[in-house]
Amino acid sequence: MKKTATILISFLFACTAFAQYEITIDAYILDRDTNEPIPHVNVEFPDKDIKAVTDVSGKFTLTFDEGWIRGQDSFQLSANNYKTVTTVMSKLDRYLSVSDKIYLKMDEASQNKNTITGVVAAEKDLTIQNASVQIKNTFITAHTNFDGEFDIAAKVGDTLVIDYLGMNSKEVVVRDRNPIDITLKSDRELLKEVALKGKKKQKKKEYVDTGFGAVNLDTFSPSTVINSEDIGPQHIYTSDVLRGSVAGLFVYNGGVNTRPRYGISPQQMLRNTNPTPIESASQTLMLIRGQQVQVFYDGFPFRGSVDDIELRTIDNIVILKSINSTILYGGLPTILITSKNRFLKKDANGNVVNSALLTNNNYKEAVPLIMNKEEKPLYILELETAKSYQQAMTIFGQQQQNSLRQTIPYYLDTAEYFKRWGKDKSLAILKNIEVLAEENPRALKSLAYKLEELDEFVLAKSVYQRIAALLPNASQSYRDLALAYKRAGNYQESLDLYVKMLTDSFETIDFSGIEKPLLSEMQQLLRRHRVELDYKDIPSNLLKATFKYDVRLVVEWNRPNAEFELQFVNPSKKFYTWEHSILANKDRLLDEAKNGYHMEEHIIDEADITGDWIVNIKSLEEEENINPTYLKYTLYTNYGAPNQERTIKVVKLYKHQQKVTLDKIKYQPQASSTTQR
């Protein structure tokens, strides 16, 4: 029997040896009062591990074999701020025979909230998306939508604090229940400081030494140019930067006799009858259109291996592929490498006049380990005097009476302490954060980080769903949800969400700032769980799942405009610093504020030097300890391979104004390890 498409449950015939039916449930979940769709609803048969999550339209799909579910099996719907609904399959079947819409009722606490509405705009009436609106001296926070609108559970007499990066903070007292129009003014002093700082860091026009004179770098296509800013900590040699940088450029370490790649050996690809001679079997070979690439360094033909060029001295690289661009070079594909010193003034002896512009990245610091740097707070020392769990709970209860203890660090620290009495005791402490700061995305993100550190991914998923409801216009919300779904076992919902983000299916949300990590995570999902996924409608360009990274490091922080720096030191004691601050990277931070993301991905792959990589961290600001900045550090080794490993750490960023070593990574390409999801 097969019901019409408008009915919720459709029985699809499956030609199997046992003539079983495949049952598909498609339905929409709506708010009972507003008739609006409810996203992020958890839909499941809890005793059968059959589950789904509603999308932004409130729709969910469940598919299972007929014999898996019986009439008395439990069916459950749960969502933040709504009453949980539990029924049995037989009743569900009868209901869905007449309607494909299920209605949920808000819980009493959510219903009784009196909210104040308003609009936040900049000068000239330009509305601001993702501005923060907080009731002063509370954890209650709201954020503006695409049109600058907000609603917040405030009462008459409350003071609202409105913040947005690059604008002056503003306080507004709620006088009545009428909508509030708020205009923020540009923080001209900050932007002036940034501009002045930018002038100091700006270089004059960049040039390429072509061998026929200096040419402005802007005259070349951006797709063929590599700047010094593109050289990251994962790059050890010049060939590391070139590999994969330009379509059609093949880079082989080991000369002509290197092993075949993609089924084609360098000998087969060499078509040039008179290539630049390869002096040793270890020399790097580069090919474009089957022709060996010639290299010019600071305007002169370079006959050695490209890896003999010190990577950190390079200012820019230009790859010339077309026949037109290589006429001056005999029609051969050519790479032009220009050093940072090439156009600097030199004295009569050839010495650089302004040595401050040279790169000096030799690592000579002695930095303490993070675990040795942190001091235990007084409340933890008090708890450590307890001889039993009961005594510890007595002390904890007494401490809670002190209003100064109602902070996020207090509950995260005490939850860590209570792990000695069992994980369930620790999780019970963490629930206090949900009560204390149920409408504060920053605090909830700290909680989610901690739950992930404890491998409690189903609980973390629920928190991320609440955050997405609070921040529906932030790109990070959907990325976090997709990753949470994957870790909680909702693989199809995870894949669907990644595809929507990568195909720009959200009209008012820009995901370009996190496109690379999104693609990495979706491809890893396909590689690990392809047989469990329906991917027939996914664009073919997104289906590549053959990649692998030796090391993938992801950092995320709970306060978008947090200022800090990460330093990476390779086994050769060369360092690279990535700074997240308005002075060093104004455009990046403004884009983060506008589009709502706060994460960064770093890759170490195919490096030839084995040994320890050091990761150091330092906060660049002071802040209060009520709801401070936490950083989540996730390290993957053999990312995307069957022997992938994962480590999650939560870091008290607000504690480290002095540099500390966060991690030491033992780098060993293709090291054997244990599989994790």
PDB file of N, CA, C and O in Angstrom, residues 7 16 74 82-83 97 223 251 279 303 377 381-382 384 388 395 398 460 466 523 552 582 586 665:
ATOM      1  N   ILE A   7       0.368  12.944   2.443  1.00  0.00           N
ATOM      2  CA  ILE A   7       0.273  12.332   3.765  1.00  0.00           C
ATOM      3  C   ILE A   7       1.678  12.142   4.302  1.00  0.00           C
ATOM      4  O   ILE A   7       2.631  11.930   3.565  1.00  0.00           O
ATOM      5  N   THR A  16      12.905  -6.906  -1.817  1.00  0.00           N
ATOM      6  CA  THR A  16      13.884  -7.691  -1.090  1.00  0.00           C
ATOM      7  C   THR A  16      13.396  -9.116  -0.987  1.00  0.00           C
ATOM      8  O   THR A  16      12.242  -9.433  -1.266  1.00  0.00           O
ATOM      9  N   SER A  74       8.204   3.860  21.375  1.00  0.00           N
ATOM     10  CA  SER A  74       8.106   5.273  21.765  1.00  0.00           C
ATOM     11  C   SER A  74       8.654   6.193  20.674  1.00  0.00           C
ATOM     12  O   SER A  74       9.673   5.903  20.039  1.00  0.00           O
ATOM     13  N   TYR A  82      10.591  24.437  24.241  1.00  0.00           N
ATOM     14  CA  TYR A  82       9.307  23.799  23.943  1.00  0.00           C
ATOM     15  C   TYR A  82       9.106  22.567  24.824  1.00  0.00           C
ATOM     16  O   TYR A  82      10.074  21.944  25.265  1.00  0.00           O
ATOM     17  N   LYS A  83       7.843  22.262  25.079  1.00  0.00           N
ATOM     18  CA  LYS A  83       7.520  21.076  25.848  1.00  0.00           C
ATOM     19  C   LYS A  83       7.824  19.827  25.033  1.00  0.00           C
ATOM     20  O   LYS A  83       7.473  19.740  23.853  1.00  0.00           O
ATOM     21  N   SER A  97      -2.031  10.227   9.392  1.00  0.00           N
ATOM     22  CA  SER A  97      -2.849   9.832   8.249  1.00  0.00           C
ATOM     23  C   SER A  97      -3.750  10.976   7.785  1.00  0.00           C
ATOM     24  O   SER A  97      -4.313  10.925   6.689  1.00  0.00           O
ATOM     25  N   SER A 223      45.180  34.754  -9.348  1.00  0.00           N
ATOM     26  CA  SER A 223      45.193  33.290  -9.263  1.00  0.00           C
ATOM     27  C   SER A 223      46.565  32.706  -9.532  1.00  0.00           C
ATOM     28  O   SER A 223      46.790  31.515  -9.306  1.00  0.00           O
ATOM     29  N   VAL A 251      54.001  19.146  -8.648  1.00  0.00           N
ATOM     30  CA  VAL A 251      55.259  19.289  -7.917  1.00  0.00           C
ATOM     31  C   VAL A 251      55.664  17.923  -7.377  1.00  0.00           C
ATOM     32  O   VAL A 251      54.894  17.271  -6.678  1.00  0.00           O
ATOM     33  N   GLU A 279      69.939  18.118 -11.392  1.00  0.00           N
ATOM     34  CA  GLU A 279      71.292  17.839 -10.942  1.00  0.00           C
ATOM     35  C   GLU A 279      71.382  16.662  -9.992  1.00  0.00           C
ATOM     36  O   GLU A 279      72.435  16.074  -9.826  1.00  0.00           O
ATOM     37  N   ARG A 303      69.288  27.425 -11.114  1.00  0.00           N
ATOM     38  CA  ARG A 303      69.558  26.075 -11.592  1.00  0.00           C
ATOM     39  C   ARG A 303      69.461  25.014 -10.498  1.00  0.00           C
ATOM     40  O   ARG A 303      69.414  23.826 -10.788  1.00  0.00           O
ATOM     41  N   PRO A 377      42.273  28.468  41.824  1.00  0.00           N
ATOM     42  CA  PRO A 377      41.542  29.503  42.561  1.00  0.00           C
ATOM     43  C   PRO A 377      41.216  29.029  43.977  1.00  0.00           C
ATOM     44  O   PRO A 377      41.231  27.823  44.267  1.00  0.00           O
ATOM     45  N   LEU A 381      40.738  25.193  46.027  1.00  0.00           N
ATOM     46  CA  LEU A 381      41.534  24.786  47.193  1.00  0.00           C
ATOM     47  C   LEU A 381      40.620  24.406  48.359  1.00  0.00           C
ATOM     48  O   LEU A 381      40.903  23.458  49.106  1.00  0.00           O
ATOM     49  N   GLU A 382      39.509  25.135  48.516  1.00  0.00           N
ATOM     50  CA  GLU A 382      38.546  24.792  49.571  1.00  0.00           C
ATOM     51  C   GLU A 382      37.913  23.422  49.308  1.00  0.00           C
ATOM     52  O   GLU A 382      37.778  22.599  50.217  1.00  0.00           O
ATOM     53  N   GLU A 384      39.148  20.970  47.692  1.00  0.00           N
ATOM     54  CA  GLU A 384      40.130  19.894  47.807  1.00  0.00           C
ATOM     55  C   GLU A 384      40.374  19.464  49.246  1.00  0.00           C
ATOM     56  O   GLU A 384      41.045  18.455  49.483  1.00  0.00           O
ATOM     57  N   SER A 388      35.186  13.402  51.122  1.00  0.00           N
ATOM     58  CA  SER A 388      34.162  12.588  50.471  1.00  0.00           C
ATOM     59  C   SER A 388      33.342  13.469  49.544  1.00  0.00           C
ATOM     60  O   SER A 388      33.407  14.710  49.603  1.00  0.00           O
ATOM     61  N   ILE A 395      30.475  21.893  50.796  1.00  0.00           N
ATOM     62  CA  ILE A 395      31.305  23.071  50.532  1.00  0.00           C
ATOM     63  C   ILE A 395      30.803  23.801  49.284  1.00  0.00           C
ATOM     64  O   ILE A 395      30.707  25.038  49.259  1.00  0.00           O
ATOM     65  N   GLN A 398      27.743  25.853  50.050  1.00  0.00           N
ATOM     66  CA  GLN A 398      28.091  27.080  50.776  1.00  0.00           C
ATOM     67  C   GLN A 398      28.680  28.124  49.834  1.00  0.00           C
ATOM     68  O   GLN A 398      28.369  29.318  49.929  1.00  0.00           O
ATOM     69  N   ALA A 460      26.275  18.220  24.022  1.00  0.00           N
ATOM     70  CA  ALA A 460      26.813  19.403  23.340  1.00  0.00           C
ATOM     71  C   ALA A 460      25.916  19.799  22.174  1.00  0.00           C
ATOM     72  O   ALA A 460      25.702  20.989  21.914  1.00  0.00           O
ATOM     73  N   ARG A 466      20.568  25.356  20.948  1.00  0.00           N
ATOM     74  CA  ARG A 466      20.092  26.558  21.645  1.00  0.00           C
ATOM     75  C   ARG A 466      20.833  27.799  21.131  1.00  0.00           C
ATOM     76  O   ARG A 466      20.229  28.857  20.913  1.00  0.00           O
ATOM     77  N   GLN A 523      34.121  16.752   3.620  1.00  0.00           N
ATOM     78  CA  GLN A 523      34.832  15.683   2.922  1.00  0.00           C
ATOM     79  C   GLN A 523      35.240  14.574   3.892  1.00  0.00           C
ATOM     80  O   GLN A 523      35.195  13.386   3.542  1.00  0.00           O
ATOM     81  N   ARG A 552      45.660  18.446  11.395  1.00  0.00           N
ATOM     82  CA  ARG A 552      44.698  19.543  11.235  1.00  0.00           C
ATOM     83  C   ARG A 552      44.424  20.110  12.617  1.00  0.00           C
ATOM     84  O   ARG A 552      44.042  19.394  13.543  1.00  0.00           O
ATOM     85  N   ILE A 582      42.278  43.659  16.168  1.00  0.00           N
ATOM     86  CA  ILE A 582      41.766  44.704  15.297  1.00  0.00           C
ATOM     87  C   ILE A 582      42.908  45.516  14.684  1.00  0.00           C
ATOM     88  O   ILE A 582      42.809  46.014  13.564  1.00  0.00           O
ATOM     89  N   LYS A 586      42.312  44.135  10.832  1.00  0.00           N
ATOM     90  CA  LYS A 586      41.029  44.836  10.950  1.00  0.00           C
ATOM     91  C   LYS A 586      39.960  44.247  10.034  1.00  0.00           C
ATOM     92  O   LYS A 586      38.839  43.962  10.472  1.00  0.00           O
ATOM     93  N   ILE A 665      53.327  19.012  19.411  1.00  0.00           N
ATOM     94  CA  ILE A 665      52.811  17.995  18.506  1.00  0.00           C
ATOM     95  C   ILE A 665      53.977  17.190  17.952  1.00  0.00           C
ATOM     96  O   ILE A 665      54.868  17.749  17.302  1.00  0.00           O
TER      97      ILE A 665
END
